[in-house]
Amino acid sequence: MIRQFKPIVVLIIFANYCVAQLQVKNYFSFSGKKDLPVNAICHDLTGFLWLATDDGVYKFDGKNSNLLLPNQSSLRTKITSISYDDQETLWIGTNKGQVYFLHKNKLDSIILKSNDSKITSFCRLKSKLFIATYGNGLFEYDNNKLKQTLINFQ
C-alpha cells in the first residue's frame, strides 16, 4: 500500500518545487503613473526595451525606466509606433502623423506631407524605410527623400 503512494508523494513534492521556482515581476508602474498604456515595444542592439506610451517614449533596462528627452515637448504625446533599426536609429511615430528619429542622441523629424493620420508601423528593407499610416497609405523614405508609395494588389 505504501509503495502505491510513494510515486504520488514524490510527484507532489516535485510539483511544489517547480512552482516555487517561477518568478513573475509586474512593472505596472514603470512610469510612476497609474494606467499608462503601452502602445508598442521594440528593443535595441544592447538589449534595452523602448516603450511607446500615451505620454512619450520610455527606455527600460529591466529594472528602471527613463522618459526619453523629458524636456522635448514634441515627444510628450501619444506614441503609436516605435522601431529600432540596424543603423542604431530609433524611429518614433505619433497619433498625429509625425515621425521623429533619434540617432546618436540627436532628435530630428520627417515631415509627411498631407498626413495627419497616425503612424502604425515602420519597416526597414535594405536602405529604404517604409512608414505605414492609418488612412494615408504607405510612405517610403530613402536617402533623405520621402515619397508616398502606391501599392497595386491586383
Coordinates of C-alpha atoms in Angstrom, one line a residue:
M1 CA 0.0 0.0 0.0
I2 CA 2.8 2.4 0.9
R3 CA 4.5 1.6 -2.4
Q4 CA 1.5 2.9 -4.3
F5 CA 1.6 6.3 -2.5
K6 CA 5.3 6.8 -2.9
P7 CA 5.2 8.0 -6.5
I8 CA 2.3 10.3 -5.7
V9 CA 4.1 11.9 -2.8
V10 CA 7.3 12.4 -4.9
L11 CA 5.2 13.9 -7.7
I12 CA 3.5 16.4 -5.2
I13 CA 6.9 17.4 -3.8
F14 CA 8.4 17.9 -7.2
A15 CA 5.4 19.9 -8.4
N16 CA 5.6 22.3 -5.4
Y17 CA 9.4 22.7 -6.0
C18 CA 8.8 23.6 -9.7
V19 CA 6.1 26.2 -8.9
A20 CA 8.3 27.8 -6.2
Q21 CA 11.0 28.4 -8.9
L22 CA 8.7 30.5 -11.1
Q23 CA 9.1 34.3 -10.6
V24 CA 7.0 36.9 -12.2
K25 CA 7.6 40.6 -11.8
N26 CA 5.0 43.1 -12.6
Y27 CA 6.1 46.5 -13.9
F28 CA 2.7 48.1 -13.8
S29 CA 4.1 51.4 -12.6
F30 CA 7.3 51.8 -14.7
S31 CA 6.5 55.5 -15.3
G32 CA 5.2 56.3 -11.8
K33 CA 1.7 56.9 -13.4
K34 CA -1.2 54.6 -13.0
D35 CA -2.8 53.1 -16.1
L36 CA -0.3 54.3 -18.7
P37 CA -1.0 52.2 -21.7
V38 CA 2.0 50.8 -23.7
N39 CA 1.1 51.1 -27.5
A40 CA 4.3 49.5 -28.9
I41 CA 7.5 47.9 -27.8
C42 CA 10.9 47.4 -29.5
H43 CA 14.4 46.6 -28.4
D44 CA 17.8 47.9 -29.4
L45 CA 21.1 46.2 -30.1
T46 CA 22.2 46.4 -26.5
G47 CA 19.0 44.9 -25.1
F48 CA 17.2 47.9 -23.8
L49 CA 13.4 48.0 -24.3
W50 CA 11.8 51.1 -25.8
L51 CA 8.2 51.6 -24.8
A52 CA 5.8 53.8 -26.8
T53 CA 3.1 55.2 -24.5
D54 CA 0.4 57.8 -24.4
D55 CA 2.9 60.0 -22.5
G56 CA 6.0 59.6 -24.7
V57 CA 8.8 57.1 -25.1
Y58 CA 10.4 55.3 -22.2
K59 CA 13.7 53.4 -22.1
F60 CA 13.6 50.3 -19.9
D61 CA 16.7 48.4 -18.7
G62 CA 14.9 45.6 -16.9
K63 CA 14.7 47.5 -13.6
N64 CA 14.3 51.2 -14.2
S65 CA 12.6 53.2 -16.9
N66 CA 13.5 56.7 -18.0
L67 CA 11.5 59.1 -20.2
L68 CA 13.3 59.8 -23.4
L69 CA 14.1 63.5 -23.7
P70 CA 11.7 64.7 -21.0
N71 CA 12.2 68.4 -22.0
Q72 CA 11.2 67.8 -25.6
S73 CA 7.5 68.7 -25.6
S74 CA 7.0 67.3 -29.1
L75 CA 7.7 63.8 -27.8
R76 CA 5.3 64.2 -24.8
T77 CA 2.4 63.0 -26.9
K78 CA 0.7 59.7 -27.8
I79 CA 3.3 57.5 -29.4
T80 CA 1.7 54.9 -31.6
S81 CA 4.7 53.2 -33.2
I82 CA 8.3 52.6 -32.4
S83 CA 11.2 50.8 -34.2
Y84 CA 14.9 50.5 -33.8
D85 CA 17.0 49.7 -36.9
D86 CA 20.4 48.2 -37.5
Q87 CA 21.9 51.7 -38.1
E88 CA 21.1 52.4 -34.4
T89 CA 18.3 54.8 -35.2
L90 CA 15.2 54.9 -33.1
W91 CA 12.1 55.7 -35.2
I92 CA 9.1 57.2 -33.4
G93 CA 5.6 57.7 -34.8
T94 CA 2.7 59.6 -33.2
N95 CA -1.1 59.5 -33.5
K96 CA -0.9 62.9 -35.2
G97 CA 1.2 61.6 -38.1
Q98 CA 4.5 63.0 -37.0
V99 CA 7.7 60.9 -37.5
Y100 CA 10.7 61.5 -35.3
F101 CA 14.1 59.7 -35.3
L102 CA 16.8 59.6 -32.7
H103 CA 20.3 58.9 -34.0
K104 CA 23.4 59.3 -31.8
N105 CA 21.4 61.3 -29.2
K106 CA 20.2 63.8 -31.9
L107 CA 16.5 64.1 -32.4
D108 CA 15.2 65.0 -35.9
S109 CA 11.9 64.7 -37.7
I110 CA 10.4 63.8 -41.1
I111 CA 7.5 65.8 -42.5
L112 CA 4.9 63.6 -44.2
K113 CA 3.1 66.0 -46.4
S114 CA -0.7 66.0 -46.1
N115 CA -0.6 63.4 -43.4
D116 CA -2.4 63.7 -40.1
S117 CA -3.2 60.0 -39.7
K118 CA -1.5 58.1 -37.0
I119 CA 1.7 56.2 -37.8
T120 CA 1.1 52.5 -37.4
S121 CA 4.4 50.9 -38.1
F122 CA 7.9 51.1 -39.6
C123 CA 9.7 48.5 -41.7
R124 CA 13.3 48.8 -42.9
L125 CA 14.2 46.9 -46.1
K126 CA 17.8 47.4 -47.2
S127 CA 18.3 51.2 -47.4
K128 CA 14.6 52.0 -47.5
L129 CA 12.4 52.7 -44.6
F130 CA 8.7 52.2 -45.1
I131 CA 6.3 54.2 -42.9
A132 CA 2.7 52.9 -42.6
T133 CA -0.1 55.2 -41.7
Y134 CA -3.8 54.7 -40.8
G135 CA -5.6 56.3 -43.6
N136 CA -2.9 57.8 -45.8
G137 CA -1.2 54.7 -47.0
L138 CA 2.5 53.9 -47.1
F139 CA 5.5 56.3 -47.3
E140 CA 9.0 55.4 -48.5
Y141 CA 12.0 57.1 -47.0
D142 CA 15.3 56.5 -48.8
N143 CA 18.5 58.7 -48.9
N144 CA 16.7 61.6 -47.2
K145 CA 14.0 61.5 -49.8
L146 CA 10.3 60.8 -49.0
K147 CA 7.6 59.7 -51.3
Q148 CA 4.2 58.2 -51.0
T149 CA 4.1 54.7 -52.3
L150 CA 1.1 53.3 -54.1
I151 CA 0.6 49.5 -54.0
N152 CA -1.4 47.7 -56.5
F153 CA -2.6 44.4 -55.2
Q154 CA -4.0 43.1 -58.5

